[in-house]
Amino acid sequence: MKIAVLGAHGQIAMLLHPILKSNGHEVIGLIRNPEHADEVSRAGAEPVICDIESEDDISDAVGRVDAVVFAAGAGPGSGAERKWTVDRDGALKLIEAAKRNGISRYVMISAMKVEEPRGNEVFQVYQKAKSEADKALRESGLDWTIIRPGRLTDNLPTGRVALGPDLEEGEVPRADVAAVVAEVLEIPESAGYQWDLTGGDNPIESAIKQEIA
Ligand SMILES: NC(=O)c1ccc[n+]([C@@H]2O[C@H](COP(=O)([O-])OP(=O)(O)OC[C@H]3O[C@@H](n4cnc5c(N)ncnc54)[C@H](OP(=O)(O)O)[C@@H]3O)[C@@H](O)[C@H]2O)c1
């Protein structure tokens, strides 16, 4: 498949590209900063410039791919405004681009418990932005899968997770999130599911297959 990853210089995305490449896919890495092009290229994705906050229509940048992955985020240092423009509107622009380009498959990296806002004001805006983006995707008519990780860590991958519609809070290595995203792209029957994701005991492929059985 040809797969476009939005937010391609992000930490999860940079772990995802080599997995997708080794699974035989061609990866388009959508980045906002041209200086990241070489790094993204070395990770296995073809860099394409796409700043979701400065473009209304990102369909040209996304191109004629088979699947898209939303891996972007305004990040912890950003204010409330960018939660709307990146975390919500960026995801919505990717939905529109997918529809315009006839791309049915969309995998979203979301976050756990975004319908139960907690924390400071900016964090609550982030959760609302993610929640609205996820709702729009569920209602989009696309073949979506929404992965909602707990707190992200930079620990080494374990290849084992807990996956399900409503899990207890927990943390999960970014590398295992990347592996789950790559695996759902291998399993078209994972479309139409939204799962929380934390560290756990279940090998990734069997965790997904148990949920869709
Ligand atoms: N932190 C947590 O504990 C946690 C828990 C659950 C879910 N999540 C979600 O998981 C997502 C991915 O995590 P991560 O650690 O991989 O995030 P990350 O390293 O912050 O990556 C986010 C990427 O989005 C890109 N981006 C920001 N604004 C953009 C724009 N206007 N146009 C295009 N790209 C833009 C950034 O580009 P630059 O490289 O140019 O900055 C960055 O590469 C987070 O954003 C968050 O929503 C996080």
PDB file of N, CA and C in Angstrom, residues 80-135:
ATOM      1  N   ALA A  80      -3.961  26.744  23.944  1.00  0.00           N
ATOM      2  CA  ALA A  80      -5.270  26.204  23.583  1.00  0.00           C
ATOM      3  C   ALA A  80      -5.565  26.377  22.092  1.00  0.00           C
ATOM      4  N   GLU A  81      -5.184  27.525  21.535  1.00  0.00           N
ATOM      5  CA  GLU A  81      -5.528  27.814  20.140  1.00  0.00           C
ATOM      6  C   GLU A  81      -5.044  26.709  19.197  1.00  0.00           C
ATOM      7  N   ARG A  82      -3.803  26.239  19.437  1.00  0.00           N
ATOM      8  CA  ARG A  82      -3.240  25.223  18.517  1.00  0.00           C
ATOM      9  C   ARG A  82      -3.819  23.825  18.762  1.00  0.00           C
ATOM     10  N   LYS A  83      -4.475  23.628  19.898  1.00  0.00           N
ATOM     11  CA  LYS A  83      -5.183  22.349  20.074  1.00  0.00           C
ATOM     12  C   LYS A  83      -6.318  22.277  19.042  1.00  0.00           C
ATOM     13  N   TRP A  84      -6.967  23.449  18.820  1.00  0.00           N
ATOM     14  CA  TRP A  84      -8.044  23.458  17.817  1.00  0.00           C
ATOM     15  C   TRP A  84      -7.470  23.346  16.411  1.00  0.00           C
ATOM     16  N   THR A  85      -6.412  24.128  16.108  1.00  0.00           N
ATOM     17  CA  THR A  85      -5.938  24.203  14.720  1.00  0.00           C
ATOM     18  C   THR A  85      -5.168  22.952  14.287  1.00  0.00           C
ATOM     19  N   VAL A  86      -4.524  22.272  15.231  1.00  0.00           N
ATOM     20  CA  VAL A  86      -3.778  21.057  14.858  1.00  0.00           C
ATOM     21  C   VAL A  86      -4.562  19.801  15.244  1.00  0.00           C
ATOM     22  N   ASP A  87      -4.844  19.649  16.532  1.00  0.00           N
ATOM     23  CA  ASP A  87      -5.390  18.369  17.019  1.00  0.00           C
ATOM     24  C   ASP A  87      -6.809  18.108  16.503  1.00  0.00           C
ATOM     25  N   ARG A  88      -7.599  19.178  16.372  1.00  0.00           N
ATOM     26  CA  ARG A  88      -8.938  18.965  15.795  1.00  0.00           C
ATOM     27  C   ARG A  88      -8.936  19.245  14.293  1.00  0.00           C
ATOM     28  N   ASP A  89      -8.609  20.510  13.913  1.00  0.00           N
ATOM     29  CA  ASP A  89      -8.814  20.897  12.511  1.00  0.00           C
ATOM     30  C   ASP A  89      -7.863  20.152  11.572  1.00  0.00           C
ATOM     31  N   GLY A  90      -6.660  19.835  12.040  1.00  0.00           N
ATOM     32  CA  GLY A  90      -5.735  19.063  11.201  1.00  0.00           C
ATOM     33  C   GLY A  90      -6.325  17.708  10.867  1.00  0.00           C
ATOM     34  N   ALA A  91      -6.915  17.075  11.879  1.00  0.00           N
ATOM     35  CA  ALA A  91      -7.531  15.757  11.659  1.00  0.00           C
ATOM     36  C   ALA A  91      -8.733  15.878  10.715  1.00  0.00           C
ATOM     37  N   LEU A  92      -9.497  16.986  10.870  1.00  0.00           N
ATOM     38  CA  LEU A  92     -10.668  17.187   9.990  1.00  0.00           C
ATOM     39  C   LEU A  92     -10.221  17.426   8.547  1.00  0.00           C
ATOM     40  N   LYS A  93      -9.117  18.190   8.385  1.00  0.00           N
ATOM     41  CA  LYS A  93      -8.614  18.434   7.028  1.00  0.00           C
ATOM     42  C   LYS A  93      -8.136  17.131   6.388  1.00  0.00           C
ATOM     43  N   LEU A  94      -7.617  16.242   7.212  1.00  0.00           N
ATOM     44  CA  LEU A  94      -7.178  14.949   6.662  1.00  0.00           C
ATOM     45  C   LEU A  94      -8.391  14.101   6.258  1.00  0.00           C
ATOM     46  N   ILE A  95      -9.482  14.200   7.011  1.00  0.00           N
ATOM     47  CA  ILE A  95     -10.721  13.506   6.618  1.00  0.00           C
ATOM     48  C   ILE A  95     -11.187  14.029   5.256  1.00  0.00           C
ATOM     49  N   GLU A  96     -11.210  15.359   5.115  1.00  0.00           N
ATOM     50  CA  GLU A  96     -11.672  15.953   3.854  1.00  0.00           C
ATOM     51  C   GLU A  96     -10.768  15.543   2.701  1.00  0.00           C
ATOM     52  N   ALA A  97      -9.450  15.556   2.939  1.00  0.00           N
ATOM     53  CA  ALA A  97      -8.502  15.177   1.885  1.00  0.00           C
ATOM     54  C   ALA A  97      -8.712  13.719   1.488  1.00  0.00           C
ATOM     55  N   ALA A  98      -8.948  12.860   2.483  1.00  0.00           N
ATOM     56  CA  ALA A  98      -9.184  11.442   2.192  1.00  0.00           C
ATOM     57  C   ALA A  98     -10.422  11.291   1.303  1.00  0.00           C
ATOM     58  N   LYS A  99     -11.485  12.011   1.661  1.00  0.00           N
ATOM     59  CA  LYS A  99     -12.724  11.907   0.873  1.00  0.00           C
ATOM     60  C   LYS A  99     -12.506  12.416  -0.549  1.00  0.00           C
ATOM     61  N   ARG A 100     -11.842  13.578  -0.654  1.00  0.00           N
ATOM     62  CA  ARG A 100     -11.614  14.164  -1.991  1.00  0.00           C
ATOM     63  C   ARG A 100     -10.785  13.240  -2.868  1.00  0.00           C
ATOM     64  N   ASN A 101      -9.821  12.553  -2.242  1.00  0.00           N
ATOM     65  CA  ASN A 101      -8.890  11.729  -3.029  1.00  0.00           C
ATOM     66  C   ASN A 101      -9.334  10.273  -3.132  1.00  0.00           C
ATOM     67  N   GLY A 102     -10.517   9.968  -2.616  1.00  0.00           N
ATOM     68  CA  GLY A 102     -11.014   8.591  -2.719  1.00  0.00           C
ATOM     69  C   GLY A 102     -10.249   7.593  -1.871  1.00  0.00           C
ATOM     70  N   ILE A 103      -9.713   8.079  -0.732  1.00  0.00           N
ATOM     71  CA  ILE A 103      -8.957   7.204   0.180  1.00  0.00           C
ATOM     72  C   ILE A 103      -9.920   6.761   1.282  1.00  0.00           C
ATOM     73  N   SER A 104     -10.108   5.454   1.446  1.00  0.00           N
ATOM     74  CA  SER A 104     -11.113   5.047   2.436  1.00  0.00           C
ATOM     75  C   SER A 104     -10.502   4.786   3.822  1.00  0.00           C
ATOM     76  N   ARG A 105      -9.238   4.408   3.878  1.00  0.00           N
ATOM     77  CA  ARG A 105      -8.674   3.946   5.160  1.00  0.00           C
ATOM     78  C   ARG A 105      -8.013   5.100   5.908  1.00  0.00           C
ATOM     79  N   TYR A 106      -8.393   5.259   7.194  1.00  0.00           N
ATOM     80  CA  TYR A 106      -7.873   6.366   8.017  1.00  0.00           C
ATOM     81  C   TYR A 106      -7.601   5.818   9.419  1.00  0.00           C
ATOM     82  N   VAL A 107      -6.347   5.894   9.848  1.00  0.00           N
ATOM     83  CA  VAL A 107      -5.996   5.470  11.206  1.00  0.00           C
ATOM     84  C   VAL A 107      -5.616   6.704  12.012  1.00  0.00           C
ATOM     85  N   MET A 108      -6.290   6.863  13.120  1.00  0.00           N
ATOM     86  CA  MET A 108      -6.131   8.055  13.971  1.00  0.00           C
ATOM     87  C   MET A 108      -5.352   7.691  15.237  1.00  0.00           C
ATOM     88  N   ILE A 109      -4.322   8.482  15.546  1.00  0.00           N
ATOM     89  CA  ILE A 109      -3.702   8.373  16.875  1.00  0.00           C
ATOM     90  C   ILE A 109      -4.384   9.421  17.746  1.00  0.00           C
ATOM     91  N   SER A 110      -5.199   8.948  18.663  1.00  0.00           N
ATOM     92  CA  SER A 110      -5.943   9.830  19.552  1.00  0.00           C
ATOM     93  C   SER A 110      -5.356   9.704  20.959  1.00  0.00           C
ATOM     94  N   ALA A 111      -6.181   9.764  21.964  1.00  0.00           N
ATOM     95  CA  ALA A 111      -5.705   9.644  23.347  1.00  0.00           C
ATOM     96  C   ALA A 111      -6.835   9.095  24.211  1.00  0.00           C
ATOM     97  N   MET A 112      -6.442   8.420  25.299  1.00  0.00           N
ATOM     98  CA  MET A 112      -7.431   7.814  26.210  1.00  0.00           C
ATOM     99  C   MET A 112      -8.269   8.877  26.907  1.00  0.00           C
ATOM    100  N   LYS A 113      -9.500   8.531  27.163  1.00  0.00           N
ATOM    101  CA  LYS A 113     -10.378   9.282  28.086  1.00  0.00           C
ATOM    102  C   LYS A 113     -10.625  10.729  27.659  1.00  0.00           C
ATOM    103  N   VAL A 114     -10.611  11.000  26.360  1.00  0.00           N
ATOM    104  CA  VAL A 114     -10.802  12.402  25.948  1.00  0.00           C
ATOM    105  C   VAL A 114     -12.248  12.877  26.125  1.00  0.00           C
ATOM    106  N   GLU A 115     -13.161  11.940  26.381  1.00  0.00           N
ATOM    107  CA  GLU A 115     -14.539  12.367  26.683  1.00  0.00           C
ATOM    108  C   GLU A 115     -14.728  12.656  28.165  1.00  0.00           C
ATOM    109  N   GLU A 116     -13.644  12.482  28.951  1.00  0.00           N
ATOM    110  CA  GLU A 116     -13.738  12.775  30.395  1.00  0.00           C
ATOM    111  C   GLU A 116     -12.691  13.827  30.741  1.00  0.00           C
ATOM    112  N   PRO A 117     -12.891  15.084  30.281  1.00  0.00           N
ATOM    113  CA  PRO A 117     -11.857  16.109  30.425  1.00  0.00           C
ATOM    114  C   PRO A 117     -11.393  16.286  31.866  1.00  0.00           C
ATOM    115  N   ARG A 118     -10.089  16.365  32.034  1.00  0.00           N
ATOM    116  CA  ARG A 118      -9.493  16.563  33.352  1.00  0.00           C
ATOM    117  C   ARG A 118      -8.197  17.330  33.157  1.00  0.00           C
ATOM    118  N   GLY A 119      -7.615  17.802  34.251  1.00  0.00           N
ATOM    119  CA  GLY A 119      -6.355  18.543  34.153  1.00  0.00           C
ATOM    120  C   GLY A 119      -6.596  20.028  33.963  1.00  0.00           C
ATOM    121  N   ASN A 120      -5.558  20.735  33.559  1.00  0.00           N
ATOM    122  CA  ASN A 120      -5.676  22.191  33.444  1.00  0.00           C
ATOM    123  C   ASN A 120      -6.490  22.581  32.207  1.00  0.00           C
ATOM    124  N   GLU A 121      -6.708  23.897  32.079  1.00  0.00           N
ATOM    125  CA  GLU A 121      -7.617  24.385  31.039  1.00  0.00           C
ATOM    126  C   GLU A 121      -7.147  23.996  29.636  1.00  0.00           C
ATOM    127  N   VAL A 122      -5.834  24.152  29.396  1.00  0.00           N
ATOM    128  CA  VAL A 122      -5.312  23.848  28.057  1.00  0.00           C
ATOM    129  C   VAL A 122      -5.444  22.345  27.773  1.00  0.00           C
ATOM    130  N   PHE A 123      -5.192  21.529  28.774  1.00  0.00           N
ATOM    131  CA  PHE A 123      -5.311  20.084  28.582  1.00  0.00           C
ATOM    132  C   PHE A 123      -6.766  19.702  28.286  1.00  0.00           C
ATOM    133  N   GLN A 124      -7.686  20.404  28.931  1.00  0.00           N
ATOM    134  CA  GLN A 124      -9.105  20.110  28.671  1.00  0.00           C
ATOM    135  C   GLN A 124      -9.494  20.495  27.246  1.00  0.00           C
ATOM    136  N   VAL A 125      -8.921  21.589  26.741  1.00  0.00           N
ATOM    137  CA  VAL A 125      -9.174  21.972  25.344  1.00  0.00           C
ATOM    138  C   VAL A 125      -8.610  20.896  24.415  1.00  0.00           C
ATOM    139  N   TYR A 126      -7.403  20.415  24.743  1.00  0.00           N
ATOM    140  CA  TYR A 126      -6.790  19.338  23.949  1.00  0.00           C
ATOM    141  C   TYR A 126      -7.724  18.125  23.885  1.00  0.00           C
ATOM    142  N   GLN A 127      -8.261  17.737  25.047  1.00  0.00           N
ATOM    143  CA  GLN A 127      -9.113  16.552  25.087  1.00  0.00           C
ATOM    144  C   GLN A 127     -10.390  16.775  24.279  1.00  0.00           C
ATOM    145  N   LYS A 128     -10.943  17.995  24.379  1.00  0.00           N
ATOM    146  CA  LYS A 128     -12.159  18.306  23.615  1.00  0.00           C
ATOM    147  C   LYS A 128     -11.850  18.281  22.112  1.00  0.00           C
ATOM    148  N   ALA A 129     -10.704  18.842  21.741  1.00  0.00           N
ATOM    149  CA  ALA A 129     -10.305  18.864  20.323  1.00  0.00           C
ATOM    150  C   ALA A 129     -10.159  17.439  19.790  1.00  0.00           C
ATOM    151  N   LYS A 130      -9.498  16.569  20.564  1.00  0.00           N
ATOM    152  CA  LYS A 130      -9.322  15.172  20.139  1.00  0.00           C
ATOM    153  C   LYS A 130     -10.685  14.469  20.060  1.00  0.00           C
ATOM    154  N   SER A 131     -11.529  14.732  21.048  1.00  0.00           N
ATOM    155  CA  SER A 131     -12.838  14.087  21.087  1.00  0.00           C
ATOM    156  C   SER A 131     -13.668  14.483  19.853  1.00  0.00           C
ATOM    157  N   GLU A 132     -13.636  15.770  19.499  1.00  0.00           N
ATOM    158  CA  GLU A 132     -14.410  16.232  18.329  1.00  0.00           C
ATOM    159  C   GLU A 132     -13.852  15.644  17.037  1.00  0.00           C
ATOM    160  N   ALA A 133     -12.521  15.560  16.951  1.00  0.00           N
ATOM    161  CA  ALA A 133     -11.915  14.975  15.751  1.00  0.00           C
ATOM    162  C   ALA A 133     -12.304  13.502  15.627  1.00  0.00           C
ATOM    163  N   ASP A 134     -12.263  12.776  16.745  1.00  0.00           N
ATOM    164  CA  ASP A 134     -12.603  11.350  16.712  1.00  0.00           C
ATOM    165  C   ASP A 134     -14.074  11.157  16.312  1.00  0.00           C
ATOM    166  N   LYS A 135     -14.940  12.012  16.843  1.00  0.00           N
ATOM    167  CA  LYS A 135     -16.373  11.900  16.517  1.00  0.00           C
ATOM    168  C   LYS A 135     -16.574  12.127  15.018  1.00  0.00           C
TER     169      LYS A 135
END
